[in-house]
Coordinates of C-alpha atoms in Angstrom, one line a residue:
X1 CA 32.0 4.3 -21.7
X2 CA 30.2 1.0 -21.2
X3 CA 32.1 -1.8 -22.9
X4 CA 29.1 -3.9 -23.8
X5 CA 26.5 -1.2 -24.7
X6 CA 24.2 -3.5 -26.8
X7 CA 21.3 -3.0 -24.3
X8 CA 21.6 0.8 -24.5
X9 CA 21.8 0.7 -28.3
X10 CA 18.6 -1.3 -28.5
X11 CA 16.9 1.3 -26.2
X12 CA 18.2 3.9 -28.7
X13 CA 16.5 2.1 -31.6
X14 CA 20.0 1.5 -33.2
X15 CA 20.7 -1.4 -35.5
X16 CA 22.5 -4.2 -33.7
X17 CA 24.3 -7.4 -34.7
X18 CA 22.1 -9.4 -32.3
X19 CA 19.5 -8.3 -29.7
X20 CA 20.7 -7.8 -26.0
X21 CA 19.5 -10.2 -23.3
X22 CA 18.9 -10.0 -19.6
X23 CA 16.4 -11.7 -17.3
X24 CA 14.0 -10.3 -14.8
X25 CA 14.9 -11.5 -11.3
X26 CA 18.3 -12.6 -12.7
X27 CA 19.9 -11.7 -9.3
X28 CA 17.9 -14.2 -7.4
X29 CA 16.9 -17.5 -5.9
X30 CA 17.9 -19.8 -8.8
X31 CA 21.6 -19.1 -8.1
X32 CA 23.3 -21.2 -5.3
X33 CA 25.5 -18.1 -4.6
X34 CA 22.4 -16.1 -3.9
X35 CA 20.9 -18.8 -1.7
X36 CA 24.1 -18.9 0.4
X37 CA 23.7 -15.2 1.2
X38 CA 19.9 -15.6 1.8
X39 CA 20.6 -18.2 4.4
X40 CA 22.9 -15.8 6.3
X41 CA 21.0 -12.5 6.0
X42 CA 17.2 -11.7 6.1
X43 CA 15.7 -10.1 3.0
X44 CA 15.6 -6.4 4.0
X45 CA 19.2 -6.7 5.5
X46 CA 20.3 -7.8 2.0
X47 CA 18.4 -4.8 0.4
X48 CA 19.7 -2.3 3.0
X49 CA 23.4 -3.4 3.1
X50 CA 25.1 -1.9 0.0
X51 CA 27.9 -4.5 -0.1
X52 CA 25.4 -7.3 -0.1
X53 CA 23.1 -5.7 -2.7
X54 CA 26.0 -5.0 -5.0
X55 CA 27.4 -8.5 -4.6
X56 CA 24.0 -10.0 -5.4
X57 CA 23.6 -7.7 -8.4
X58 CA 26.9 -8.8 -10.0
X59 CA 26.5 -12.5 -9.3
X60 CA 24.6 -13.2 -12.6
X61 CA 26.9 -11.0 -14.6
X62 CA 29.8 -13.4 -13.6
X63 CA 27.8 -16.6 -13.8
X64 CA 25.2 -16.2 -16.5
X65 CA 26.7 -13.3 -18.4
X66 CA 23.7 -11.3 -19.6
X67 CA 24.1 -7.9 -21.4
X68 CA 22.8 -5.8 -18.5
X69 CA 22.7 -5.9 -14.7
X70 CA 19.6 -5.0 -12.6
X71 CA 20.1 -3.7 -9.1
X72 CA 19.2 -6.1 -6.4
X73 CA 16.5 -4.4 -4.3
X74 CA 12.7 -4.6 -3.9
X75 CA 9.7 -2.6 -5.0
X76 CA 8.6 -2.5 -1.3
X77 CA 11.5 -0.3 -0.2
X78 CA 9.3 2.6 -1.4
X79 CA 6.3 2.1 0.8
X80 CA 8.6 1.4 3.7
X81 CA 10.2 4.8 3.1
X82 CA 6.7 6.4 3.2
X83 CA 5.9 5.1 6.7
X84 CA 4.0 2.0 5.6
X85 CA 5.2 -1.0 7.7
X86 CA 6.1 -3.9 5.5
X87 CA 7.2 -7.4 6.7
X88 CA 8.5 -10.2 4.5
X89 CA 7.5 -13.7 5.6
X90 CA 8.9 -16.9 4.3
X91 CA 6.5 -18.7 1.9
X92 CA 3.9 -15.9 2.4
X93 CA 5.6 -12.9 0.6
X94 CA 5.1 -9.3 1.7
X95 CA 2.7 -8.6 4.6
X96 CA 1.4 -5.1 5.6
X97 CA 0.1 -5.7 9.1
X98 CA -1.9 -2.4 9.0
X99 CA -3.3 -2.2 5.5
X100 CA -4.6 1.2 4.3
X101 CA -8.4 1.3 4.2
X102 CA -9.4 4.9 5.2
X103 CA -8.6 8.5 4.2
X104 CA -7.2 9.0 7.7
X105 CA -4.6 6.3 7.1
X106 CA -3.9 7.8 3.6
X107 CA -3.2 11.2 5.3
X108 CA -0.6 9.5 7.5
X109 CA 1.4 8.3 4.6
X110 CA 4.1 10.8 3.6
X111 CA 6.4 11.7 0.7
X112 CA 9.8 11.2 2.3
X113 CA 13.2 12.7 1.8
X114 CA 14.5 9.9 -0.3
X115 CA 18.2 10.6 0.4
X116 CA 17.4 10.1 4.1
X117 CA 15.1 7.1 3.8
X118 CA 16.6 5.3 0.7
X119 CA 20.2 6.4 0.8
X120 CA 21.3 2.8 1.1
X121 CA 20.0 2.1 -2.4
X122 CA 22.0 4.9 -3.9
X123 CA 25.1 3.7 -2.0
X124 CA 24.5 0.2 -3.4
X125 CA 24.3 1.7 -7.0
X126 CA 27.6 3.4 -6.6
X127 CA 29.3 0.3 -5.2
X128 CA 27.7 -1.8 -7.9
X129 CA 29.0 0.5 -10.6
X130 CA 32.5 0.1 -9.2
X131 CA 32.2 -3.6 -9.2
X132 CA 30.8 -3.7 -12.7
X133 CA 33.7 -1.6 -14.0
X134 CA 31.7 -0.4 -17.0
X135 CA 31.4 -4.0 -18.3
X136 CA 27.6 -3.8 -18.8
X137 CA 24.9 -1.2 -18.0
X138 CA 23.0 -1.1 -14.7
X139 CA 19.2 -1.0 -14.6
X140 CA 17.4 0.6 -11.7
X141 CA 13.7 -0.1 -11.0
X142 CA 10.6 0.6 -9.1
X143 CA 7.1 -0.8 -8.8
X144 CA 4.3 1.0 -10.5
X145 CA 2.2 3.2 -8.1
X146 CA -0.8 0.8 -8.7
X147 CA 1.3 -2.3 -7.8
X148 CA 2.6 -0.7 -4.6
X149 CA -1.0 0.5 -3.8
X150 CA -2.2 -3.1 -4.2
X151 CA 0.1 -4.3 -1.5
X152 CA -0.6 -1.3 0.8
X153 CA -4.4 -1.7 0.6
X154 CA -4.7 -5.5 0.3
X155 CA -2.1 -6.1 3.0
X156 CA -0.6 -9.1 1.2
X157 CA -0.4 -10.7 -2.1
X158 CA -3.6 -11.8 -3.8
X159 CA -4.9 -13.5 -6.9
X160 CA -7.4 -10.8 -7.7
X161 CA -6.7 -7.8 -5.3
X162 CA -10.4 -7.3 -4.8
X163 CA -9.9 -5.3 -1.6
X164 CA -7.5 -2.9 -3.4
X165 CA -9.9 -2.5 -6.4
X166 CA -12.9 -2.1 -4.1
X167 CA -11.1 0.7 -2.2
X168 CA -10.6 2.5 -5.6
X169 CA -14.2 2.2 -6.6
X170 CA -15.8 3.0 -3.1
X171 CA -13.3 5.7 -2.0
X172 CA -11.7 7.1 -5.2
X173 CA -10.6 10.4 -3.6
X174 CA -8.5 8.5 -1.0
X175 CA -7.3 6.0 -3.6
X176 CA -6.1 8.8 -6.0
X177 CA -4.5 10.7 -3.1
X178 CA -2.5 7.6 -2.1
X179 CA -1.5 6.8 -5.7
X180 CA -0.3 10.4 -6.2
X181 CA 1.9 10.2 -3.0
X182 CA 3.4 6.9 -4.3
X183 CA 4.0 8.5 -7.7
X184 CA 5.7 11.6 -6.2
X185 CA 7.9 9.4 -4.0
X186 CA 8.8 7.1 -6.9
X187 CA 9.8 10.0 -9.2
X188 CA 12.1 11.4 -6.5
X189 CA 13.5 7.9 -5.9
X190 CA 14.2 7.1 -9.5
X191 CA 15.8 10.5 -10.3
X192 CA 18.3 9.8 -7.5
X193 CA 18.9 6.3 -8.8
X194 CA 19.9 7.9 -12.2
X195 CA 22.1 10.4 -10.4
X196 CA 23.8 7.6 -8.5
X197 CA 24.7 5.8 -11.8
X198 CA 21.8 3.7 -13.2
X199 CA 21.9 3.7 -17.0
X200 CA 18.2 2.9 -17.5
X201 CA 15.1 2.4 -15.4
X202 CA 12.3 -0.2 -15.5
X203 CA 8.9 0.2 -14.0
X204 CA 7.2 -3.0 -13.0
X205 CA 3.4 -3.0 -13.1
X206 CA 3.0 -6.5 -11.8
X207 CA -0.7 -6.2 -11.0
X208 CA -1.9 -3.9 -13.8
X209 CA -3.6 -6.8 -15.6
X210 CA -6.0 -7.0 -12.6
X211 CA -7.8 -3.9 -14.0
X212 CA -10.2 -3.4 -16.9
X213 CA -8.8 -1.3 -19.7
X214 CA -10.8 1.8 -18.5
X215 CA -9.8 1.3 -14.9
X216 CA -6.2 0.7 -15.9
X217 CA -6.0 4.2 -17.5
X218 CA -7.5 5.8 -14.4
X219 CA -5.7 3.9 -11.6
X220 CA -2.4 2.8 -13.2
X221 CA -1.3 4.2 -16.5
X222 CA -1.8 7.9 -15.7
X223 CA 0.5 7.5 -12.8
X224 CA 3.1 5.4 -14.6
X225 CA 3.1 8.1 -17.4
X226 CA 3.8 10.8 -14.9
X227 CA 7.0 8.9 -13.9
X228 CA 7.9 8.3 -17.6
X229 CA 7.4 12.1 -18.3
X230 CA 9.5 13.1 -15.3
X231 CA 12.4 10.8 -16.2
X232 CA 12.4 10.7 -20.0
X233 CA 14.9 13.6 -20.3
X234 CA 17.3 12.0 -17.9
X235 CA 17.4 8.3 -18.8
X236 CA 15.8 5.5 -20.8
X237 CA 12.6 4.1 -19.2
X238 CA 11.2 0.6 -19.8
X239 CA 7.6 0.0 -18.8
X240 CA 6.6 -3.6 -18.1
X241 CA 2.9 -4.3 -17.3
X242 CA 2.1 -8.0 -16.7
X243 CA -1.2 -8.9 -18.4
X244 CA -1.5 -5.4 -19.8
X245 CA -1.4 -6.2 -23.6
X246 CA -4.6 -4.1 -23.9
X247 CA -2.6 -1.0 -22.9
X248 CA 0.4 -1.4 -25.3
X249 CA -1.1 1.0 -27.9
X250 CA -1.5 3.7 -25.3
X251 CA 2.0 3.0 -23.7
X252 CA 3.6 3.2 -27.2
X253 CA 2.4 6.9 -27.5
X254 CA 4.4 7.8 -24.3
X255 CA 8.0 8.8 -23.9
X256 CA 9.0 5.2 -22.7
X257 CA 12.0 3.9 -24.6
X258 CA 10.8 0.2 -24.5
X259 CA 7.8 -1.8 -23.4
X260 CA 7.9 -5.2 -21.7
X261 CA 5.6 -7.9 -23.0
X262 CA 4.5 -11.1 -21.1
X263 CA 4.1 -14.5 -22.7
X264 CA 0.4 -14.2 -23.2
X265 CA 0.9 -11.7 -26.1
X266 CA 2.5 -13.0 -29.3
X267 CA 5.4 -11.0 -30.8
X268 CA 3.3 -10.3 -33.8
X269 CA 0.4 -8.9 -31.8
X270 CA 2.8 -6.8 -29.6
X271 CA 4.4 -5.3 -32.8
X272 CA 0.9 -4.6 -34.2
X273 CA -0.5 -3.0 -31.0
X274 CA 2.6 -0.8 -30.6
X275 CA 2.8 0.4 -34.2
X276 CA 6.0 -1.5 -35.0
X277 CA 8.5 1.2 -34.0
X278 CA 9.1 1.1 -30.3
X279 CA 11.6 -1.3 -28.7
X280 CA 9.9 -4.3 -27.2
X281 CA 11.3 -6.6 -24.4
X282 CA 10.3 -10.1 -23.5
X283 CA 8.6 -12.5 -23.6
X284 CA 9.8 -16.1 -22.9
X285 CA 7.6 -18.0 -20.5
X286 CA 9.8 -18.4 -17.4
X287 CA 8.4 -22.0 -16.9
X288 CA 9.8 -22.8 -20.4
X289 CA 13.3 -22.7 -18.9
X290 CA 12.5 -26.1 -17.5
X291 CA 12.5 -27.5 -21.1
X292 CA 15.5 -29.4 -22.3
X293 CA 18.4 -27.1 -23.3
X294 CA 18.1 -27.8 -27.1
X295 CA 14.4 -26.9 -26.9
X296 CA 15.2 -23.6 -25.0
X297 CA 17.7 -22.6 -27.7
X298 CA 15.4 -23.4 -30.6
X299 CA 12.5 -21.5 -29.0
X300 CA 14.7 -18.5 -28.2
X301 CA 15.8 -18.3 -31.9
X302 CA 12.2 -18.6 -33.0
X303 CA 11.2 -15.8 -30.6
X304 CA 14.0 -13.5 -32.0
X305 CA 12.8 -14.3 -35.5
X306 CA 9.3 -13.3 -34.6
X307 CA 10.2 -10.1 -32.8
X308 CA 13.0 -9.2 -35.2
X309 CA 16.6 -8.6 -34.0
X310 CA 16.3 -4.8 -34.0
X311 CA 14.2 -2.7 -31.6
X312 CA 14.1 -5.8 -29.3
X313 CA 15.5 -6.9 -26.0
X314 CA 15.4 -10.6 -25.2
X315 CA 13.9 -11.3 -21.8
X316 CA 11.5 -13.5 -19.9
X317 CA 7.8 -12.7 -19.7
X318 CA 8.1 -12.4 -15.9
X319 CA 10.8 -13.1 -13.3
X320 CA 12.9 -16.2 -13.5
X321 CA 11.6 -19.0 -11.2
X322 CA 13.6 -20.3 -8.2
X323 CA 13.7 -23.9 -9.5
X324 CA 15.3 -23.2 -12.9
X325 CA 18.7 -25.0 -13.3
X326 CA 21.6 -22.5 -13.7
X327 CA 22.6 -24.3 -16.9
X328 CA 19.2 -23.6 -18.4
X329 CA 19.5 -19.9 -17.5
X330 CA 22.9 -19.9 -19.2
X331 CA 21.5 -21.7 -22.2
X332 CA 18.9 -18.9 -22.6
X333 CA 21.7 -16.3 -22.7
X334 CA 23.9 -18.4 -24.9
X335 CA 21.1 -18.9 -27.4
X336 CA 21.0 -15.1 -27.9
X337 CA 24.7 -14.9 -28.2
X338 CA 24.6 -17.7 -30.9
X339 CA 21.9 -16.0 -32.9
X340 CA 23.0 -14.7 -36.3
X341 CA 20.7 -13.5 -39.0

């Protein structure tokens, strides 16, 4: 039994004394302990070495003490396993040297044996579970098929992903074939993560907000929903779509246990759009963690008041920034612990 099961109870729509709290990218660059390992090992070495991934995962549990751990990994381990070459360059982010632009290239992408290609992730989960010793739940994650597709086709990060969108509109058969392969791989991958010990799963649709509502349904949501449907009987699934407030109503009809909200959608609107029953997660602006500590605590309490303490998981509206002082991250978590209504 998990000793602190607040996060899982919130996902179950149970009444809680206070909402649970964790932060996207909490195992990351704002922690000096993380930076010490980053200076010694390159990014994919950290992802692919179970001992390093597990250590990085538990660092924030020791230091910041949130109510859930999220496995240190990356959404791009999935395309790498599918035969798409990915490099990570300092200050540039992910680079795909041979971006996918033709049906011929799509046909070369394969759905792998995930135990062969991603076994190191499952080993990291088992090791992390040992280190956590059932103190808090462990979240596994994957990128949405659309978000992976964006990198695979664009070849790098982008402000608008026009090339990826253009590929969808000019070559829809190839686009849907690639999206389905990513979806099939992601389902296999996440099922194994659950078997290895993850207590919940989050799907990150980082670039969903680049699409119009109609295109979102066609090129993103239908694939996310396949993943939700495939996993819903095995675990709790959280869907987080950045900039996707317009899809919250449709998402709320799915078997997802919770929906992430970014800071551009007010708690009131998020509750309204989702019908008021599903658990919501979010939505503190990560830049707001640069505010003075008393302001952070006041704003967190106001945010909980607006969302309501039940059916709610306190989080940021996107990943924590690398320049956030550790004391400010701690204050964010402490504010939730201090909340009483």
